[in-house]
mmCIF file of C-alpha atoms and ligand atoms in Angstrom:
data_model
loop_
_atom_site.group_PDB
_atom_site.id
_atom_site.type_symbol
_atom_site.label_atom_id
_atom_site.label_comp_id
_atom_site.label_asym_id
_atom_site.label_seq_id
_atom_site.Cartn_x
_atom_site.Cartn_y
_atom_site.Cartn_z
ATOM 1 C CA UNK H 10 104.945 137.982 156.406
ATOM 2 C CA UNK H 11 102.822 135.673 157.234
ATOM 3 C CA UNK H 12 102.488 134.624 153.663
ATOM 4 C CA UNK H 13 105.625 134.347 153.232
ATOM 5 C CA UNK H 14 106.265 131.868 156.255
ATOM 6 C CA UNK H 15 103.587 129.785 155.064
ATOM 7 C CA UNK H 16 105.178 130.039 151.952
ATOM 8 C CA UNK H 17 109.169 128.641 153.675
ATOM 9 C CA UNK H 18 107.235 125.592 156.048
ATOM 10 C CA UNK H 19 105.774 124.907 153.058
ATOM 11 C CA UNK H 20 108.918 124.263 150.997
ATOM 12 C CA UNK H 21 110.417 122.796 153.661
ATOM 13 C CA UNK H 22 107.546 120.857 154.359
ATOM 14 C CA UNK H 23 107.913 119.221 151.178
ATOM 15 C CA UNK H 24 111.359 119.141 151.171
ATOM 16 C CA UNK H 25 110.868 116.747 154.323
ATOM 17 C CA UNK H 26 108.218 114.380 153.057
ATOM 18 C CA UNK H 27 110.344 113.871 149.772
ATOM 19 C CA UNK H 28 113.068 112.646 151.638
ATOM 20 C CA UNK H 29 111.135 110.626 153.165
ATOM 21 C CA UNK H 30 108.613 109.538 150.477
ATOM 22 C CA UNK H 31 109.371 105.619 150.664
ATOM 23 C CA UNK H 32 109.036 105.973 154.220
ATOM 24 C CA UNK H 33 105.841 107.385 154.117
ATOM 25 C CA UNK H 34 104.573 105.524 152.055
ATOM 26 C CA UNK H 35 104.810 102.218 153.393
ATOM 27 C CA UNK H 36 102.438 104.104 156.609
ATOM 28 C CA UNK H 37 98.840 103.258 156.590
ATOM 29 C CA UNK H 38 98.017 107.353 157.240
ATOM 30 C CA UNK H 39 94.752 106.627 157.695
ATOM 31 C CA UNK H 40 95.120 108.546 160.831
ATOM 32 C CA UNK H 41 98.608 110.378 160.419
ATOM 33 C CA UNK H 42 100.545 110.792 163.307
ATOM 34 C CA UNK H 43 100.724 114.676 162.204
ATOM 35 C CA UNK H 44 102.731 117.818 163.817
ATOM 36 C CA UNK H 45 101.719 119.308 160.572
ATOM 37 C CA UNK H 46 98.026 119.134 160.544
ATOM 38 C CA UNK H 47 97.710 120.815 164.164
ATOM 39 C CA UNK H 48 93.581 120.109 165.274
ATOM 40 C CA UNK H 49 93.579 121.930 168.774
ATOM 41 C CA UNK H 50 94.817 124.680 170.516
ATOM 42 C CA UNK H 51 97.556 123.142 171.713
ATOM 43 C CA UNK H 52 98.967 121.878 169.139
ATOM 44 C CA UNK H 53 98.060 124.986 166.325
ATOM 45 C CA UNK H 54 100.251 126.538 168.998
ATOM 46 C CA UNK H 55 103.267 124.125 168.590
ATOM 47 C CA UNK H 56 102.570 124.473 164.178
ATOM 48 C CA UNK H 57 103.372 127.948 165.170
ATOM 49 C CA UNK H 58 106.110 128.085 166.254
ATOM 50 C CA UNK H 59 108.072 124.830 164.481
ATOM 51 C CA UNK H 60 106.799 127.301 160.935
ATOM 52 C CA UNK H 61 108.514 130.413 162.295
ATOM 53 C CA UNK H 62 111.707 128.195 163.652
ATOM 54 C CA UNK H 63 111.818 126.717 159.985
ATOM 55 C CA UNK H 64 111.038 130.182 158.284
ATOM 56 C CA UNK H 65 113.817 132.168 159.494
ATOM 57 C CA UNK H 66 116.209 128.854 159.527
ATOM 58 C CA UNK H 67 115.563 128.040 156.231
ATOM 59 C CA UNK H 68 115.818 132.568 155.403
ATOM 60 C CA UNK H 69 119.441 132.430 157.051
ATOM 61 C CA UNK H 70 119.738 129.367 155.009
ATOM 62 C CA UNK H 71 119.788 130.706 151.736
ATOM 63 C CA UNK H 72 120.979 134.024 152.369
ATOM 64 C CA UNK H 73 124.514 132.231 153.711
ATOM 65 C CA UNK H 74 124.220 130.168 150.395
ATOM 66 C CA UNK H 75 123.637 133.029 148.190
ATOM 67 C CA UNK H 76 126.373 135.536 150.163
ATOM 68 C CA UNK H 77 128.729 131.816 149.451
ATOM 69 C CA UNK H 78 127.477 131.974 145.549
ATOM 70 C CA UNK H 79 128.409 135.182 145.109
ATOM 71 C CA UNK H 80 132.146 135.824 147.326
ATOM 72 C CA UNK H 81 133.151 132.528 145.548
ATOM 73 C CA UNK H 82 131.828 133.813 141.825
ATOM 74 C CA UNK H 83 132.833 137.572 142.422
ATOM 75 C CA UNK H 84 136.102 136.666 144.217
ATOM 76 C CA UNK H 85 137.062 134.220 141.964
ATOM 77 C CA UNK H 86 141.888 134.402 142.201
ATOM 78 C CA UNK H 87 142.944 134.615 138.434
ATOM 79 C CA UNK H 88 145.840 132.547 137.521
ATOM 80 C CA UNK H 89 148.634 132.869 139.344
ATOM 81 C CA UNK H 90 147.778 137.362 141.179
ATOM 82 C CA UNK H 91 148.077 138.001 145.091
ATOM 83 C CA UNK H 92 145.143 140.431 145.627
ATOM 84 C CA UNK H 93 146.795 143.816 147.370
ATOM 85 C CA UNK H 94 145.053 145.652 150.149
ATOM 86 C CA UNK H 95 143.790 142.285 151.570
ATOM 87 C CA UNK H 96 142.482 143.390 155.163
ATOM 88 C CA UNK H 97 140.806 141.943 158.291
ATOM 89 C CA UNK H 98 137.184 142.998 159.568
ATOM 90 C CA UNK H 99 133.752 144.954 158.453
ATOM 91 C CA UNK H 100 132.133 146.292 161.506
ATOM 92 C CA UNK H 101 129.087 147.065 159.621
ATOM 93 C CA UNK H 102 129.131 143.792 157.716
ATOM 94 C CA UNK H 103 129.881 142.376 161.154
ATOM 95 C CA UNK H 104 126.699 144.427 163.049
ATOM 96 C CA UNK H 105 124.872 143.566 160.251
ATOM 97 C CA UNK H 106 125.168 139.843 160.750
ATOM 98 C CA UNK H 107 124.651 139.417 164.663
ATOM 99 C CA UNK H 108 121.955 141.707 164.054
ATOM 100 C CA UNK H 109 120.499 139.930 162.346
ATOM 101 C CA UNK H 110 121.313 137.281 164.294
ATOM 102 C CA UNK H 111 118.984 138.354 167.449
ATOM 103 C CA UNK H 112 116.429 139.463 166.218
ATOM 104 C CA UNK H 113 115.494 136.315 164.280
ATOM 105 C CA UNK H 114 117.144 134.230 168.193
ATOM 106 C CA UNK H 115 114.000 136.352 169.565
ATOM 107 C CA UNK H 116 111.527 135.102 166.606
ATOM 108 C CA UNK H 117 112.327 131.779 167.200
ATOM 109 C CA UNK H 118 112.637 131.656 171.586
ATOM 110 C CA UNK H 119 108.576 134.626 171.475
ATOM 111 C CA UNK H 120 107.004 131.180 170.149
ATOM 112 C CA UNK H 121 108.176 128.765 172.469
ATOM 113 C CA UNK H 122 106.598 131.152 174.984
ATOM 114 C CA UNK H 123 103.333 131.604 173.956
ATOM 115 C CA UNK H 124 103.702 127.874 173.324
ATOM 116 C CA UNK H 125 104.614 127.388 177.534
ATOM 117 C CA UNK H 126 101.954 129.146 178.646
ATOM 118 C CA UNK H 127 99.609 128.088 176.756
ATOM 119 C CA UNK H 128 100.558 124.453 177.633
ATOM 120 C CA UNK H 129 100.602 126.243 181.729
ATOM 121 C CA UNK H 130 97.508 127.256 181.793
ATOM 122 C CA UNK H 131 95.276 125.155 183.551
ATOM 123 C CA UNK H 132 91.148 125.039 182.390
ATOM 124 C CA UNK H 133 88.898 125.349 184.818
ATOM 125 C CA UNK H 134 87.762 122.109 186.808
ATOM 126 C CA UNK H 135 84.664 123.124 185.800
ATOM 127 C CA UNK H 136 84.617 123.096 181.997
ATOM 128 C CA UNK H 137 87.064 120.604 181.990
ATOM 129 C CA UNK H 138 86.227 116.637 180.516
ATOM 130 C CA UNK H 139 88.558 114.423 183.278
ATOM 131 C CA UNK H 140 90.644 111.268 182.050
ATOM 132 C CA UNK H 141 92.965 108.524 183.665
ATOM 133 C CA UNK H 142 95.838 107.432 181.310
ATOM 134 C CA UNK H 143 97.010 104.510 182.612
ATOM 135 C CA UNK H 144 99.370 102.629 180.686
ATOM 136 C CA UNK H 145 100.365 98.770 180.891
ATOM 137 C CA UNK H 146 102.788 96.783 177.998
ATOM 138 C CA UNK H 147 101.286 97.846 176.067
ATOM 139 C CA UNK H 148 97.745 99.403 176.203
ATOM 140 C CA UNK H 149 96.544 102.581 177.460
ATOM 141 C CA UNK H 150 93.518 101.679 180.496
ATOM 142 C CA UNK H 151 91.858 105.045 180.144
ATOM 143 C CA UNK H 152 89.261 105.540 183.564
ATOM 144 C CA UNK H 153 86.940 108.554 183.780
ATOM 145 C CA UNK H 154 86.499 108.459 186.933
ATOM 146 C CA UNK H 155 83.292 111.659 187.079
ATOM 147 C CA UNK H 156 81.253 108.971 185.103
ATOM 148 C CA UNK H 157 82.289 105.825 186.022
ATOM 149 C CA UNK H 158 83.954 104.684 182.987
ATOM 150 C CA UNK H 159 86.456 102.140 182.022
ATOM 151 C CA UNK H 160 88.013 101.495 179.003
ATOM 152 C CA UNK H 161 91.034 100.803 176.864
ATOM 153 C CA UNK H 162 93.132 102.419 174.073
ATOM 154 C CA UNK H 163 89.932 104.321 172.291
ATOM 155 C CA UNK H 164 89.724 107.151 174.205
ATOM 156 C CA UNK H 165 86.485 109.600 173.839
ATOM 157 C CA UNK H 166 85.975 113.429 173.952
ATOM 158 C CA UNK H 167 83.548 116.120 173.848
ATOM 159 C CA UNK H 168 84.636 118.353 171.784
ATOM 160 C CA UNK H 169 85.891 122.050 171.526
ATOM 161 C CA UNK H 170 86.124 121.359 175.501
ATOM 162 C CA UNK H 171 89.346 120.976 177.266
ATOM 163 C CA UNK H 172 90.760 117.191 178.670
ATOM 164 C CA UNK H 173 92.152 116.955 181.797
ATOM 165 C CA UNK H 174 94.612 114.191 181.091
ATOM 166 C CA UNK H 175 95.958 112.057 184.656
ATOM 167 C CA UNK H 176 98.353 109.761 183.254
ATOM 168 C CA UNK H 177 100.853 107.163 185.257
ATOM 169 C CA UNK H 178 101.653 104.260 184.994
ATOM 170 C CA UNK H 179 101.485 99.942 186.287
ATOM 171 C CA UNK H 180 104.521 98.774 185.227
ATOM 172 C CA UNK H 181 107.578 100.708 183.459
ATOM 173 C CA UNK H 182 107.745 104.142 182.235
ATOM 174 C CA UNK H 183 105.525 104.889 179.139
ATOM 175 C CA UNK H 184 103.932 108.273 177.459
ATOM 176 C CA UNK H 185 101.189 109.103 176.294
ATOM 177 C CA UNK H 186 100.779 110.652 173.131
ATOM 178 C CA UNK H 187 98.751 112.016 170.528
ATOM 179 C CA UNK H 188 100.826 114.722 168.006
ATOM 180 C CA UNK H 189 97.944 116.089 166.255
ATOM 181 C CA UNK H 190 96.625 117.548 169.332
ATOM 182 C CA UNK H 191 99.444 118.059 170.879
ATOM 183 C CA UNK H 192 99.276 117.073 174.420
ATOM 184 C CA UNK H 193 102.164 114.181 175.824
ATOM 185 C CA UNK H 194 103.176 113.900 178.395
ATOM 186 C CA UNK H 195 105.787 110.291 180.224
ATOM 187 C CA UNK H 196 103.277 107.713 182.329
ATOM 188 C CA UNK H 197 105.104 107.130 185.321
ATOM 189 C CA UNK H 198 104.726 103.961 187.798
ATOM 190 C CA UNK H 199 104.393 105.291 191.378
ATOM 191 C CA UNK H 200 103.004 109.126 190.201
ATOM 192 C CA UNK H 201 100.746 111.387 188.302
ATOM 193 C CA UNK H 202 101.464 113.285 185.798
ATOM 194 C CA UNK H 203 98.736 116.731 184.881
ATOM 195 C CA UNK H 204 98.290 117.672 181.415
ATOM 196 C CA UNK H 205 95.691 118.675 178.756
ATOM 197 C CA UNK H 206 94.273 118.541 174.896
ATOM 198 C CA UNK H 207 91.348 119.179 173.456
ATOM 199 C CA UNK H 208 90.143 118.837 169.591
ATOM 200 C CA UNK H 209 88.399 121.800 167.832
ATOM 201 C CA UNK H 210 86.655 119.231 165.426
ATOM 202 C CA UNK H 211 84.850 115.759 165.446
ATOM 203 C CA UNK H 212 87.559 113.419 164.323
ATOM 204 C CA UNK H 213 89.912 110.309 164.830
ATOM 205 C CA UNK H 214 93.462 111.567 166.218
ATOM 206 C CA UNK H 215 96.590 108.805 166.873
ATOM 207 C CA UNK H 216 98.610 108.688 169.070
ATOM 208 C CA UNK H 217 100.584 106.401 170.419
ATOM 209 C CA UNK H 218 103.700 105.385 173.833
ATOM 210 C CA UNK H 219 106.654 107.855 173.643
ATOM 211 C CA UNK H 220 109.322 106.608 175.444
ATOM 212 C CA UNK H 221 110.549 102.838 174.656
ATOM 213 C CA UNK H 222 109.270 100.242 177.097
ATOM 214 C CA UNK H 223 109.359 96.825 176.301
ATOM 215 C CA UNK H 224 109.718 95.284 172.571
ATOM 216 C CA UNK H 225 106.223 96.286 171.740
ATOM 217 C CA UNK H 226 106.555 100.191 172.261
ATOM 218 C CA UNK H 227 106.202 100.631 169.297
ATOM 219 C CA UNK H 228 102.833 99.073 168.197
ATOM 220 C CA UNK H 229 101.565 100.504 171.998
ATOM 221 C CA UNK H 230 98.616 103.058 170.241
ATOM 222 C CA UNK H 231 96.013 104.973 171.545
ATOM 223 C CA UNK H 232 92.801 107.280 169.738
ATOM 224 C CA UNK H 233 91.455 110.174 170.677
ATOM 225 C CA UNK H 234 87.673 109.428 169.075
ATOM 226 C CA UNK H 235 86.538 113.897 169.641
ATOM 227 C CA UNK H 236 82.421 113.340 168.763
ATOM 228 C CA UNK H 237 80.695 116.511 169.665
ATOM 229 C CA UNK H 238 79.062 117.258 172.553
ATOM 230 C CA UNK H 239 75.812 116.075 171.907
ATOM 231 C CA UNK H 240 77.874 112.997 170.255
ATOM 232 C CA UNK H 241 79.614 112.433 173.782
ATOM 233 C CA UNK H 242 76.934 112.097 176.039
ATOM 234 C CA UNK H 243 75.659 109.762 174.004
ATOM 235 C CA UNK H 244 78.360 107.639 174.278
ATOM 236 C CA UNK H 245 78.331 107.862 177.387
ATOM 237 C CA UNK H 246 74.924 106.724 177.905
ATOM 238 C CA UNK H 247 74.614 104.004 176.049
ATOM 239 C CA UNK H 248 78.403 102.716 177.933
ATOM 240 C CA UNK H 249 75.732 103.043 181.328
ATOM 241 C CA UNK H 250 73.768 100.653 180.211
ATOM 242 C CA UNK H 251 76.827 97.649 178.094
ATOM 243 C CA UNK H 252 75.050 94.538 175.987
ATOM 244 C CA UNK H 253 76.226 92.488 177.384
ATOM 245 C CA UNK H 254 74.209 89.317 176.789
ATOM 246 C CA UNK H 255 74.735 87.490 173.515
ATOM 247 C CA UNK H 256 72.275 88.780 170.433
ATOM 248 C CA UNK H 257 72.346 85.339 168.101
ATOM 249 C CA UNK H 258 72.627 81.081 169.533
ATOM 250 C CA UNK H 259 75.897 81.636 167.956
ATOM 251 C CA UNK H 260 77.424 84.328 170.456
ATOM 252 C CA UNK H 261 75.781 82.553 173.306
ATOM 253 C CA UNK H 262 78.248 79.597 172.526
ATOM 254 C CA UNK H 263 80.268 82.908 172.208
ATOM 255 C CA UNK H 264 80.147 84.072 175.201
ATOM 256 C CA UNK H 265 80.568 80.520 177.893
ATOM 257 C CA UNK H 266 83.895 80.185 176.239
ATOM 258 C CA UNK H 267 84.579 83.266 177.235
ATOM 259 C CA UNK H 268 83.425 82.698 180.553
ATOM 260 C CA UNK H 269 85.106 79.620 180.832
ATOM 261 C CA UNK H 270 88.623 80.948 179.333
ATOM 262 C CA UNK H 271 88.289 85.456 179.499
ATOM 263 C CA UNK H 272 87.246 86.525 182.061
ATOM 264 C CA UNK H 273 89.146 85.289 184.977
ATOM 265 C CA UNK H 274 91.076 88.106 182.659
ATOM 266 C CA UNK H 275 88.948 90.646 181.291
ATOM 267 C CA UNK H 276 85.737 92.892 183.326
ATOM 268 C CA UNK H 277 82.830 92.780 180.582
ATOM 269 C CA UNK H 278 80.125 95.687 182.859
ATOM 270 C CA UNK H 279 77.690 93.508 184.953
ATOM 271 C CA UNK H 280 79.170 89.802 183.878
ATOM 272 C CA UNK H 281 82.726 89.983 184.172
ATOM 273 C CA UNK H 282 85.523 91.718 186.587
ATOM 274 C CA UNK H 283 89.268 90.372 185.797
ATOM 275 C CA UNK H 284 91.516 92.959 185.616
ATOM 276 C CA UNK H 285 95.061 91.901 184.732
ATOM 277 C CA UNK H 286 93.679 92.511 180.772
ATOM 278 C CA UNK H 287 91.809 95.221 178.853
ATOM 279 C CA UNK H 288 88.075 96.377 180.560
ATOM 280 C CA UNK H 289 85.594 94.398 177.064
ATOM 281 C CA UNK H 290 83.460 96.305 177.442
ATOM 282 C CA UNK H 291 81.143 97.856 174.581
ATOM 283 C CA UNK H 292 84.429 95.399 172.932
ATOM 284 C CA UNK H 293 82.473 95.864 169.243
ATOM 285 C CA UNK H 294 82.222 99.550 169.011
ATOM 286 C CA UNK H 295 86.064 99.401 169.414
ATOM 287 C CA UNK H 296 88.183 101.055 165.577
ATOM 288 C CA UNK H 297 90.813 99.538 166.846
ATOM 289 C CA UNK H 298 92.354 96.077 168.416
ATOM 290 C CA UNK H 299 95.225 94.354 170.172
ATOM 291 C CA UNK H 300 96.727 97.943 171.881
ATOM 292 C CA UNK H 301 95.638 99.998 168.595
ATOM 293 C CA UNK H 302 97.254 97.293 166.437
ATOM 294 C CA UNK H 303 95.188 96.039 165.075
ATOM 295 C CA UNK H 304 91.379 97.172 161.945
ATOM 296 C CA UNK H 305 88.327 95.311 164.555
ATOM 297 C CA UNK H 306 87.059 92.825 162.496
ATOM 298 C CA UNK H 307 86.324 88.945 163.162
ATOM 299 C CA UNK H 308 88.737 88.408 161.227
ATOM 300 C CA UNK H 309 91.907 90.061 162.846
ATOM 301 C CA UNK H 310 90.063 89.239 166.274
ATOM 302 C CA UNK H 311 90.863 85.889 165.463
ATOM 303 C CA UNK H 312 94.005 86.452 164.438
ATOM 304 C CA UNK H 313 94.798 88.621 168.257
ATOM 305 C CA UNK H 314 93.330 86.354 170.329
ATOM 306 C CA UNK H 315 94.546 82.630 168.309
ATOM 307 C CA UNK H 316 98.500 84.056 169.288
ATOM 308 C CA UNK H 317 98.496 87.425 170.231
ATOM 309 C CA UNK H 318 102.259 86.996 170.658
ATOM 310 C CA UNK H 319 102.125 87.295 167.357
ATOM 311 C CA UNK H 320 101.083 90.816 166.887
ATOM 312 C CA UNK H 321 103.040 91.904 169.458
ATOM 313 C CA UNK H 322 106.550 90.216 170.318
ATOM 314 C CA UNK H 323 106.871 89.910 173.731
ATOM 315 C CA UNK H 324 103.272 89.881 175.140
ATOM 316 C CA UNK H 325 102.869 86.774 178.098
ATOM 317 C CA UNK H 326 100.540 87.623 179.692
ATOM 318 C CA UNK H 327 97.227 86.833 177.293
ATOM 319 C CA UNK H 328 97.961 83.283 176.263
ATOM 320 C CA UNK H 329 97.374 82.099 173.104
ATOM 321 C CA UNK H 330 93.658 80.702 172.015
ATOM 322 C CA UNK H 331 95.241 79.081 169.420
ATOM 323 C CA UNK H 332 93.769 75.787 169.959
ATOM 324 C CA UNK H 333 89.997 76.300 170.437
ATOM 325 C CA UNK H 334 87.853 75.166 167.395
ATOM 326 C CA UNK H 335 87.793 76.994 164.143
ATOM 327 C CA UNK H 336 83.974 76.938 165.065
ATOM 328 C CA UNK H 337 85.006 78.182 168.065
ATOM 329 C CA UNK H 338 87.050 80.648 167.835
ATOM 330 C CA UNK H 339 83.585 82.393 165.074
ATOM 331 C CA UNK H 340 81.337 81.945 168.344
ATOM 332 C CA UNK H 341 83.671 84.295 170.901
ATOM 333 C CA UNK H 342 84.434 87.081 168.052
ATOM 334 C CA UNK H 343 80.798 86.595 166.955
ATOM 335 C CA UNK H 344 80.651 87.525 170.788
ATOM 336 C CA UNK H 345 82.737 90.012 171.036
ATOM 337 C CA UNK H 346 81.630 91.706 168.757
ATOM 338 C CA UNK H 347 77.804 91.865 169.815
ATOM 339 C CA UNK H 348 79.299 93.620 172.471
ATOM 340 C CA UNK H 349 77.747 97.299 172.456
HETATM 341 CU CU1 LIG Q 430 104.680 101.994 176.158
HETATM 342 CU CU2 LIG Q 430 106.579 102.284 174.982
#
């Protein structure tokens, strides 16, 4: 049964993938946002529920199709003859159809009910890592209240441990979700929504905002970086003692530019305290910039701060720093990338 279900799910998935091929191929699939590769207990339950649905629906589709084909061939009208003894109703066939329908519905209903119970389970608070997620147009502020860490867009978590998310918003309605981990809920201004997820294996799991929140809604990405508990502890320790001073002369010039132009809006722990934009402490350790839209490297960082709105349409808060000289831009990027 399990094998049949897997086969049917595989067939339907293959069909959908073929149909969506051009779209899928056009996307960067380094960190696929898909429910078909579950990486935690919640995502696993969702995947189970979905594959049972697909299996039941496929069986019904094929059975009805075959029956149709059989009837069309067997009872094809021949010439002008009118069949005699036309009759209505066939109690036994109807009973079988009803029974099949009810069994199918029960199978379809059971798994979401089980998923509900998995989602509703609140992990014991001494076993969780608590993370606050705050939606902004268009980036995610990420806080670890118990660890005293504030970061943006990229959430580090330990594997095998439930992560309790408390989501809210600083402006409009957003929704935080990471498909491969299964967790997802609204981030509403003035309210806190609680949910949890868990990653079984180390890896990078991409998610994004799931609620239309303005022009750059689609560019409001997030990455969950799941690490072994030991690596997570090491990350926490490094964040408690971050590199904030420039590591060379170019970076020293970059720091001056940062203090003059950026420090009023961005915090670097121990250096500046601006809160309008994301906290940039240890920015050089992040894998993406601009709300997860660009991979982290010097070229992209310069592209970003030279004209943020070109990357993130509708973005009006961060000014363009395109008028800085090429040398200054390079120095600023050098300094920021040196923050580890
Ligand atoms: Cu935030 Cu869509």
